PDB file of C-alpha atoms in Angstrom:
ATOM      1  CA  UNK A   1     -40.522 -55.216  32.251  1.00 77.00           C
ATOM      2  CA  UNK A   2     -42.817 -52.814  30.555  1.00 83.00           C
ATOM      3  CA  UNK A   3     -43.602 -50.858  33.657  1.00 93.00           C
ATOM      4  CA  UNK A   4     -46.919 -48.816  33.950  1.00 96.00           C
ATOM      5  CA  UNK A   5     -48.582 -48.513  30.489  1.00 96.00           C
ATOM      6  CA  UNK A   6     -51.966 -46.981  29.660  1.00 97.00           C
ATOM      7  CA  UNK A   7     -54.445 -46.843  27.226  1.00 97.00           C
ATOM      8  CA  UNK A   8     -55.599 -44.762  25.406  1.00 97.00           C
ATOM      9  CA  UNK A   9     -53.100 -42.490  24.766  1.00 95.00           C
ATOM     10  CA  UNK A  10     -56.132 -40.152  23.942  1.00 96.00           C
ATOM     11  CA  UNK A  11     -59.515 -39.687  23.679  1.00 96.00           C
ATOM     12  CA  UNK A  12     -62.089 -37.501  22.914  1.00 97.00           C
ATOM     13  CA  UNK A  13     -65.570 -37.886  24.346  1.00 97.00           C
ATOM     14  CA  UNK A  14     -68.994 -36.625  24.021  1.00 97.00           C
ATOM     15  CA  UNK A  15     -70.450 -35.118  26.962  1.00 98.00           C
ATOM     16  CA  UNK A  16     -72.633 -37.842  28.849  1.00 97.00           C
ATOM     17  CA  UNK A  17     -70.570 -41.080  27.398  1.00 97.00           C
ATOM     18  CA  UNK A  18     -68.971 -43.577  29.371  1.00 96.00           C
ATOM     19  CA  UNK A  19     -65.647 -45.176  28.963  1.00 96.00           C
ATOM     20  CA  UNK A  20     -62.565 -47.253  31.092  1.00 97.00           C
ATOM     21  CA  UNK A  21     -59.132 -45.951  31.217  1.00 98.00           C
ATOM     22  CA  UNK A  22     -56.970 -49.124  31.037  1.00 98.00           C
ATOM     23  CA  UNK A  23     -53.763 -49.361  33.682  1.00 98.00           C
ATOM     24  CA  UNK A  24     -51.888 -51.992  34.025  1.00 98.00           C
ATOM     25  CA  UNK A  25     -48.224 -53.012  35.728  1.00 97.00           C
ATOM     26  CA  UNK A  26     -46.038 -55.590  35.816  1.00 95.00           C
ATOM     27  CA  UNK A  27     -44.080 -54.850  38.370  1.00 93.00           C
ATOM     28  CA  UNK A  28     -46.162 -57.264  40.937  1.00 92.00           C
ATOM     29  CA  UNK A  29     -46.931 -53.665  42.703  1.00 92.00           C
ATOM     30  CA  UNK A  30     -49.232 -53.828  45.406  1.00 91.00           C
ATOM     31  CA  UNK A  31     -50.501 -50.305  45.364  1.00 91.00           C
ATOM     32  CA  UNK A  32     -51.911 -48.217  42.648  1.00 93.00           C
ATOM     33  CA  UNK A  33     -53.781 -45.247  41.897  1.00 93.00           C
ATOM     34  CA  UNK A  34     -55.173 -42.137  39.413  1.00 96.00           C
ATOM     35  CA  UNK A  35     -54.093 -38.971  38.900  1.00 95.00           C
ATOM     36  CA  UNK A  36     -55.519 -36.066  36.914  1.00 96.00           C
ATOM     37  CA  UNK A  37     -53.117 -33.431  35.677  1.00 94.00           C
ATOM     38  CA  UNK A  38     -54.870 -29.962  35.030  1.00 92.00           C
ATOM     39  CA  UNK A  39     -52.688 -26.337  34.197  1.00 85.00           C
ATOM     40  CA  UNK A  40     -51.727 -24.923  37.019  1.00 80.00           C
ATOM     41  CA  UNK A  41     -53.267 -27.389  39.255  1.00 82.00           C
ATOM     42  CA  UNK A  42     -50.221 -30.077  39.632  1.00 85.00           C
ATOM     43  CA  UNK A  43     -51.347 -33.898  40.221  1.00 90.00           C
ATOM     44  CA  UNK A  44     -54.493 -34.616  41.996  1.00 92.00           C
ATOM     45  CA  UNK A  45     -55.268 -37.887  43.425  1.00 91.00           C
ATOM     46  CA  UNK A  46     -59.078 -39.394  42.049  1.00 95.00           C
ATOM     47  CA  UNK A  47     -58.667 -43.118  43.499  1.00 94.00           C
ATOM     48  CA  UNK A  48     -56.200 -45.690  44.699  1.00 92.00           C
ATOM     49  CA  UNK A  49     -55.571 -48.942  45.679  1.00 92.00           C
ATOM     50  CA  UNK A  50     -53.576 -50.991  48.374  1.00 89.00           C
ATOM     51  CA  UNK A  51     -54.301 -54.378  47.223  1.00 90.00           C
ATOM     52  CA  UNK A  52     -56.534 -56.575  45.142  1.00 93.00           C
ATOM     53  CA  UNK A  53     -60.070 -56.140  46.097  1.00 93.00           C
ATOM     54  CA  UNK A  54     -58.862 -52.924  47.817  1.00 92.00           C
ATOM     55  CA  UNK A  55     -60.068 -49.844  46.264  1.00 93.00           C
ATOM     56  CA  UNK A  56     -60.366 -46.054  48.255  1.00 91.00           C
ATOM     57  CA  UNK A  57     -60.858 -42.582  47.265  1.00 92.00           C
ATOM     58  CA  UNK A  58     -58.415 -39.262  46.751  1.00 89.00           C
ATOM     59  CA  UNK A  59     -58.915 -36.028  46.551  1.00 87.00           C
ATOM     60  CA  UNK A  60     -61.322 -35.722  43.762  1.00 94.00           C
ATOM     61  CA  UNK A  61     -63.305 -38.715  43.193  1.00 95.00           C
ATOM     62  CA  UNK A  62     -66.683 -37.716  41.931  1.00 96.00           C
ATOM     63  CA  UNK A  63     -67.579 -38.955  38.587  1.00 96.00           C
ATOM     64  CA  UNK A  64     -65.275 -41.923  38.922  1.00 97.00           C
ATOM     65  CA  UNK A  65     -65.314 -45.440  39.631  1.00 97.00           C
ATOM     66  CA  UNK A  66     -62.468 -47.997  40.035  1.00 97.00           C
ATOM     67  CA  UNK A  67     -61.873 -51.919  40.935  1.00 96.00           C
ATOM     68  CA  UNK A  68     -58.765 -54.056  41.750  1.00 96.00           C
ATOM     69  CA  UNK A  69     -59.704 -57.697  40.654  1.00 96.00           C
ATOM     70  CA  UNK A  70     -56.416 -58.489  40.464  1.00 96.00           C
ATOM     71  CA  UNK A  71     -52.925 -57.272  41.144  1.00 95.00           C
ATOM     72  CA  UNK A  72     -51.884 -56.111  37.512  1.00 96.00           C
ATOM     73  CA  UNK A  73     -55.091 -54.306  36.903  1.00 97.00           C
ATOM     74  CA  UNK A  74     -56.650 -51.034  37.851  1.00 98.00           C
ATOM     75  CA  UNK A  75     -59.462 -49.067  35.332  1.00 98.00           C
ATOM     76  CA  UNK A  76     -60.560 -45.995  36.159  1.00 98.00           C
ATOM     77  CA  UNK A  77     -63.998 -45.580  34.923  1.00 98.00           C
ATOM     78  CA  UNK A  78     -65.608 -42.840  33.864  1.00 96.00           C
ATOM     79  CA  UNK A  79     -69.406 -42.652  34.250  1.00 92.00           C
ATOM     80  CA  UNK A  80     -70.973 -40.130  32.337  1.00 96.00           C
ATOM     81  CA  UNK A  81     -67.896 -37.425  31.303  1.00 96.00           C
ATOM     82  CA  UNK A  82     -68.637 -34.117  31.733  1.00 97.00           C
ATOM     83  CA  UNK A  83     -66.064 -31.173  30.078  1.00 97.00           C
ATOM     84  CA  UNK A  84     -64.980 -30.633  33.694  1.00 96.00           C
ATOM     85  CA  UNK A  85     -63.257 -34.518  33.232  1.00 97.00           C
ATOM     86  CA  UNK A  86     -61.024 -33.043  30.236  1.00 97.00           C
ATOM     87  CA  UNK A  87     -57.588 -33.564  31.524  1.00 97.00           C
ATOM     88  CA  UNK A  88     -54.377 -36.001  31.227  1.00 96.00           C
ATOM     89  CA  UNK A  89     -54.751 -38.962  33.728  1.00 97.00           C
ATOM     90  CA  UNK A  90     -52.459 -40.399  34.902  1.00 96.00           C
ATOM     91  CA  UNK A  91     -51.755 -44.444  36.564  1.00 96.00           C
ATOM     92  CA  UNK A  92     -48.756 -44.803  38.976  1.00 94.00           C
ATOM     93  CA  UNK A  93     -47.433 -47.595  41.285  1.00 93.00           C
ATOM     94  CA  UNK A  94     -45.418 -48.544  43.736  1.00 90.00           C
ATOM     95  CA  UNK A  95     -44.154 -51.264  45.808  1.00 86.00           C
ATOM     96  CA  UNK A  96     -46.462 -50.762  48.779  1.00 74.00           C
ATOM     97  CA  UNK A  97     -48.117 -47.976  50.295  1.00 66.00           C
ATOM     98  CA  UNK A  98     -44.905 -46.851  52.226  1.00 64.00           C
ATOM     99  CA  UNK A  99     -44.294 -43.354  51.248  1.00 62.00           C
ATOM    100  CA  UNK A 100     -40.677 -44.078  50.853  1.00 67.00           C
ATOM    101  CA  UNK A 101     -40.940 -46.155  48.074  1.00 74.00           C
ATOM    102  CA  UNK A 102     -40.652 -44.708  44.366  1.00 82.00           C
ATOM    103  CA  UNK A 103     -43.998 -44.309  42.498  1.00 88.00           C
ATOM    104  CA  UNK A 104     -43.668 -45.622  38.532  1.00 91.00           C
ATOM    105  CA  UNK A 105     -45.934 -43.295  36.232  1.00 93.00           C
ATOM    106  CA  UNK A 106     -47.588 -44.686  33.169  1.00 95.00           C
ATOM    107  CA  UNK A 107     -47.362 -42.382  30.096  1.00 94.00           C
ATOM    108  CA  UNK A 108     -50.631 -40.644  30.231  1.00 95.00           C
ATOM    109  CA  UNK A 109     -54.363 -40.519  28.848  1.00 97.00           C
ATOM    110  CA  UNK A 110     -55.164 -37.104  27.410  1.00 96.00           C
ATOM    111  CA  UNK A 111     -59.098 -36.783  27.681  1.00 97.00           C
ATOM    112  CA  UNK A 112     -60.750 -34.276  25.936  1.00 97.00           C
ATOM    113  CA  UNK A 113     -64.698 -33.910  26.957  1.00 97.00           C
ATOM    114  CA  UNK A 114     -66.720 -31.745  24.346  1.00 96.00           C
TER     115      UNK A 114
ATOM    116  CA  UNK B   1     -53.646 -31.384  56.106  1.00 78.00           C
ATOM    117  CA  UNK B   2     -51.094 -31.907  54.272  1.00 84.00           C
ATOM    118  CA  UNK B   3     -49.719 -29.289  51.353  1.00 89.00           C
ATOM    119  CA  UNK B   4     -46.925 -28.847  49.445  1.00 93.00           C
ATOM    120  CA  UNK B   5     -45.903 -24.961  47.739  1.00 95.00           C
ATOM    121  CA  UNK B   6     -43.304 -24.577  44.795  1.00 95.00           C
ATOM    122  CA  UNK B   7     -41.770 -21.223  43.239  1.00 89.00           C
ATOM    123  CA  UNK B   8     -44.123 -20.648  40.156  1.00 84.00           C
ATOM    124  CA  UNK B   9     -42.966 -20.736  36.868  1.00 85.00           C
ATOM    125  CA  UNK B  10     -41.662 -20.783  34.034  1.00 94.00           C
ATOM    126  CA  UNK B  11     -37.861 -20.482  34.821  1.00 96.00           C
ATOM    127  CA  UNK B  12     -35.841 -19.770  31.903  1.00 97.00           C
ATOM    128  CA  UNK B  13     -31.690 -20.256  32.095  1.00 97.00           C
ATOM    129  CA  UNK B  14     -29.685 -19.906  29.346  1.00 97.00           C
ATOM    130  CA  UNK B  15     -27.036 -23.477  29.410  1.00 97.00           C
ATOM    131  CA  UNK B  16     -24.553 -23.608  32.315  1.00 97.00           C
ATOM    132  CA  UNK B  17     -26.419 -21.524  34.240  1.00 98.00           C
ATOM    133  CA  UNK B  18     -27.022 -22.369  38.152  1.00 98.00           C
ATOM    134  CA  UNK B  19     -30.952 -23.342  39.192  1.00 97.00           C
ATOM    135  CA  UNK B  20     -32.751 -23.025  42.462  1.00 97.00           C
ATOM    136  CA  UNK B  21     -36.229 -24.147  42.314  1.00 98.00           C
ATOM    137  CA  UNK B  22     -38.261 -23.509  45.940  1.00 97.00           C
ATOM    138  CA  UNK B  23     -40.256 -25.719  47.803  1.00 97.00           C
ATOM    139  CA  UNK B  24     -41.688 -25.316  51.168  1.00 97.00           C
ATOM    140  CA  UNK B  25     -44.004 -27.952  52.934  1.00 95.00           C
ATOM    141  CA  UNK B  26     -46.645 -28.058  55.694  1.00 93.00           C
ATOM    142  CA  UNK B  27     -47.311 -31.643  57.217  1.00 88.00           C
ATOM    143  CA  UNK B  28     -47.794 -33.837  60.306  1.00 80.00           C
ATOM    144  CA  UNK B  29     -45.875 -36.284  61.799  1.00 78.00           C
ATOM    145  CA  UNK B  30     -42.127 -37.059  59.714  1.00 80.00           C
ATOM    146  CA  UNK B  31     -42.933 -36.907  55.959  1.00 87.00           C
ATOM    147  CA  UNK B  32     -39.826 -37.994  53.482  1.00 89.00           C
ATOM    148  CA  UNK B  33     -39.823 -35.690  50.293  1.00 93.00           C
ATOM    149  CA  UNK B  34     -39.173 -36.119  46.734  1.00 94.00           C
ATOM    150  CA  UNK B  35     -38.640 -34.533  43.420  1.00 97.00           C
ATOM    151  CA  UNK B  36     -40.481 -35.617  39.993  1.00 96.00           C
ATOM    152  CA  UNK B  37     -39.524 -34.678  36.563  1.00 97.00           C
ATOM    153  CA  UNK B  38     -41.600 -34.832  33.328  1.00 94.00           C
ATOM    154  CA  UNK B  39     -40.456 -34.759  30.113  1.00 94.00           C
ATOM    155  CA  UNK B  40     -42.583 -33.359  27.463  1.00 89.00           C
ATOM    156  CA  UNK B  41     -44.920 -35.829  26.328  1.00 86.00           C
ATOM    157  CA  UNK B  42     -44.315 -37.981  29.000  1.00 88.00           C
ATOM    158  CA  UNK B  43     -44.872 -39.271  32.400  1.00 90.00           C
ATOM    159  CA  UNK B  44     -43.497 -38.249  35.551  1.00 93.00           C
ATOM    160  CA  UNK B  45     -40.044 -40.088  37.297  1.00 93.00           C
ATOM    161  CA  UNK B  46     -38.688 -39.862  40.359  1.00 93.00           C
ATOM    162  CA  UNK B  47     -35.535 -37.323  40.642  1.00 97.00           C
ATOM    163  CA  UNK B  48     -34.636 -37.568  43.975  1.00 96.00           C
ATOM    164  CA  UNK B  49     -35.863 -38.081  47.599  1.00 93.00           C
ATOM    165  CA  UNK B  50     -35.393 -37.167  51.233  1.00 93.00           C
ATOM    166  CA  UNK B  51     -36.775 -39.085  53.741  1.00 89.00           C
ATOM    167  CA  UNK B  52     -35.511 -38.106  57.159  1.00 89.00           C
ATOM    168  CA  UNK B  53     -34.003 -34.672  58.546  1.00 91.00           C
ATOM    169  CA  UNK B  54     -30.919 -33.595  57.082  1.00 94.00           C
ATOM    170  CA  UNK B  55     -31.015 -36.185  54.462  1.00 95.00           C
ATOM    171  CA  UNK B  56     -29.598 -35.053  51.172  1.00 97.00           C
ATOM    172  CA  UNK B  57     -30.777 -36.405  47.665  1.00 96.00           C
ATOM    173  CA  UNK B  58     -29.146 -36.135  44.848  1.00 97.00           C
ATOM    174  CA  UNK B  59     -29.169 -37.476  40.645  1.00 97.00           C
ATOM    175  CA  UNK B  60     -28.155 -36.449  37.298  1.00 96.00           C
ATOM    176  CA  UNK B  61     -26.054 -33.118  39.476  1.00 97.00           C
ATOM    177  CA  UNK B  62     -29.166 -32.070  41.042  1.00 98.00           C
ATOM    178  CA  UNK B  63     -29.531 -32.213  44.721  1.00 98.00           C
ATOM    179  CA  UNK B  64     -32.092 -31.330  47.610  1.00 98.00           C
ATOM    180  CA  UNK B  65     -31.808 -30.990  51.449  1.00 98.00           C
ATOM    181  CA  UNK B  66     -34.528 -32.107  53.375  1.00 96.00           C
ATOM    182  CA  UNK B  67     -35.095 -29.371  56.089  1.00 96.00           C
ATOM    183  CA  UNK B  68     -36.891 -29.900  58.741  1.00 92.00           C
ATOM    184  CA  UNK B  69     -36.364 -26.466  60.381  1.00 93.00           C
ATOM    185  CA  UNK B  70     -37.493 -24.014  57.422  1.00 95.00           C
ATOM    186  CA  UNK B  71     -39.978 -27.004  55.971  1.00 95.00           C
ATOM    187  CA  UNK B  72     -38.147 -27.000  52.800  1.00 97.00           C
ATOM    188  CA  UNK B  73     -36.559 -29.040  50.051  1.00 97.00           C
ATOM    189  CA  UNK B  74     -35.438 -26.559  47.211  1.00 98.00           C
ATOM    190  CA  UNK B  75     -34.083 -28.086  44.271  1.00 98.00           C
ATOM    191  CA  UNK B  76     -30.696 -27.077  43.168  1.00 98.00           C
ATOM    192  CA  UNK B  77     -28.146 -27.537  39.923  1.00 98.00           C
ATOM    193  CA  UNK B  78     -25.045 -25.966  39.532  1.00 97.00           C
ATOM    194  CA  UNK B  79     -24.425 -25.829  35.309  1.00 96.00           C
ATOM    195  CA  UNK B  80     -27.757 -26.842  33.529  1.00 98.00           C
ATOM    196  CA  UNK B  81     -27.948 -28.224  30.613  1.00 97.00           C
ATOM    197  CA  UNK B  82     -30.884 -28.385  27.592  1.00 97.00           C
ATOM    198  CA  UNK B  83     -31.754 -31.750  27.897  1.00 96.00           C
ATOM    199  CA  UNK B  84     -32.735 -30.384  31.995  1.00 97.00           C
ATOM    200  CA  UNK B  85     -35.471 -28.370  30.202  1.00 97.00           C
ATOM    201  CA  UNK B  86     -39.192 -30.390  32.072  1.00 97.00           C
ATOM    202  CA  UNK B  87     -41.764 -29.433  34.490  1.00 95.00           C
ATOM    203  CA  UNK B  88     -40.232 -29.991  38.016  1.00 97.00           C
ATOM    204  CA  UNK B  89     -42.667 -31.286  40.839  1.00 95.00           C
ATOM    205  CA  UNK B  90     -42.022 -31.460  44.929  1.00 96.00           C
ATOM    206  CA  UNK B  91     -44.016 -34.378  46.527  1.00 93.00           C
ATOM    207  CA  UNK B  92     -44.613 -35.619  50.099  1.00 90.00           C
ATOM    208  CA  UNK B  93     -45.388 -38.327  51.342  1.00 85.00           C
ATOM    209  CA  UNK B  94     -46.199 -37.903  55.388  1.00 66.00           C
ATOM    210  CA  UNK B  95     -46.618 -40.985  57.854  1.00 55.00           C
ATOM    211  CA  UNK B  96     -49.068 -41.781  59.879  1.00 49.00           C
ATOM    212  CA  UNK B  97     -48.933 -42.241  63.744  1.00 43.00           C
ATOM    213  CA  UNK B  98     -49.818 -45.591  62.939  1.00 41.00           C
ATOM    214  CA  UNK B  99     -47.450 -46.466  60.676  1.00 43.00           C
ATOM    215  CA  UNK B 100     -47.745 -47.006  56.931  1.00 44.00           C
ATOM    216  CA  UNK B 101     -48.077 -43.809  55.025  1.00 50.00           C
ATOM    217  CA  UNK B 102     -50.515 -40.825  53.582  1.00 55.00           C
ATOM    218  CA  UNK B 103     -50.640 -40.515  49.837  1.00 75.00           C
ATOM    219  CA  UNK B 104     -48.344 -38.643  47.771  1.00 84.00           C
ATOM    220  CA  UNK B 105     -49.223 -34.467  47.644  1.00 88.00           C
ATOM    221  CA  UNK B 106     -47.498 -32.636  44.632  1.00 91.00           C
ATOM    222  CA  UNK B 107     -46.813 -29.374  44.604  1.00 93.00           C
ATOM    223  CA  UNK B 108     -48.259 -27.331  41.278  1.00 93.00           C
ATOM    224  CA  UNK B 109     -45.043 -27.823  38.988  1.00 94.00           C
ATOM    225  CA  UNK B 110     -42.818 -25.450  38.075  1.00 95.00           C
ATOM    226  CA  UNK B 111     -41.442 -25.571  34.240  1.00 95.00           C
ATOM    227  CA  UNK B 112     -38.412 -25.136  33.087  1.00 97.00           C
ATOM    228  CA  UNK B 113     -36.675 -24.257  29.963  1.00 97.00           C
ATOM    229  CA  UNK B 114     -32.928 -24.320  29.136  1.00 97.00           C
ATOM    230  CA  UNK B 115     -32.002 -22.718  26.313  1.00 97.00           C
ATOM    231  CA  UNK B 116     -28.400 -23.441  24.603  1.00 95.00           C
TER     232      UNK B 116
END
């Protein structure tokens, strides 16, 4: 199994482009979600997911879109990236929502907005 | 809601030393608790978890009690080594009265260096 991997490993943006963070796992997970990792901030939650076709929002959503099509799969878009957005995101999974269960990071995108 | 607060950091132990790193918890209901390492450049693992009352978790010689009566689940190793040196997070995860669970809250990391 590969696990969670992610791509980019990083990127560098213009202030106002768009782009998708790729996550995918193949694990046969049912529930995934987004992170953003700032200094001094720990892990924040942006969106997850339950389920394909299943798709609800964390802590700090704004400026970012997601979709589940299928089970493997979940992009986090980014709209129109702002330097606010520079950060290291990160994808996790886990078996099903159930807290107990282990969440599997991916590696990490490190963003840099200019 | 639901909030999680670690000892700030950095720690810094010289090799064999013995490390305590605090966490405290507010939350609803009967959360379980875990511990997450990263490794530089990398992305964060599970440690170790807790998930009822008086549980104990415990990997690679570090443990954590989950207490329910100080709302705490402080990391502890007795002899360190440098390959411990990461960023150390505390997570819940709290349950709902419905069932099912609330999302994972990390605490803000605390990082910590072993040197030999």
């Amino acid at each position: 199994n590969a696990g969670v991997t992610q791509t980019p490993k990083f990127q560098v943006l213009k202030t106002g482009q768009s782009m998708t963070l790729q996550c995918a796992q193949d694990m046969n997970h049912e529930y995934m979600s987004w992170y953003r990792q700032d200094p001094g901030m720990g892990l924040r939650l942006i969106h997850y997911s339950v389920g394909a076709g299943i798709t609800d929002q964390g802590e700090v959503p704004n400026g970012y879109n997601v979709s589940r099509s299928t089970t493997e799969d979940f992009p986090l878009r980014l709209l129109s990236a702002a330097p606010s957005q520079t950060s290291v995101y990160f994808c996790a999974s886990s078996l099903n929502r159930q807290g107990t269960y282990e969440q599997y990071f991916g590696p990490g995108t490190r963003l840099t907005v200019t | 809601g639901n909030s999680v607060t670690q000892m700030e950091g950095p720690v810094t132990l010289s090799e064999e030393a013995f490390l305590t790193i605090n966490c405290t918890y507010t939350a609803t209901g009967y959360p379980s608790l875990f511990w997450y390492v990263q490794y530089p450049g990398e992305g964060l693992q599970l440690l170790l978890k807790a998930t009822k009352a008086d549980d104990k978790g415990s990997n690679k010689g570090f443990e954590a009690t989950y207490r329910k009566e100080t709302t705490s689940f402080h990391l502890e190793k007795g002899s360190v080594q440098v390959s411990d040196s990461a960023v150390y997070f505390c997570a819940l995860s709290g349950t709902s009265a419905q069932g099912g669970s609330e999302k994972l809250v990390f605490g803000k990391g605390t990082k910590l260096t072993v040197n030999p």
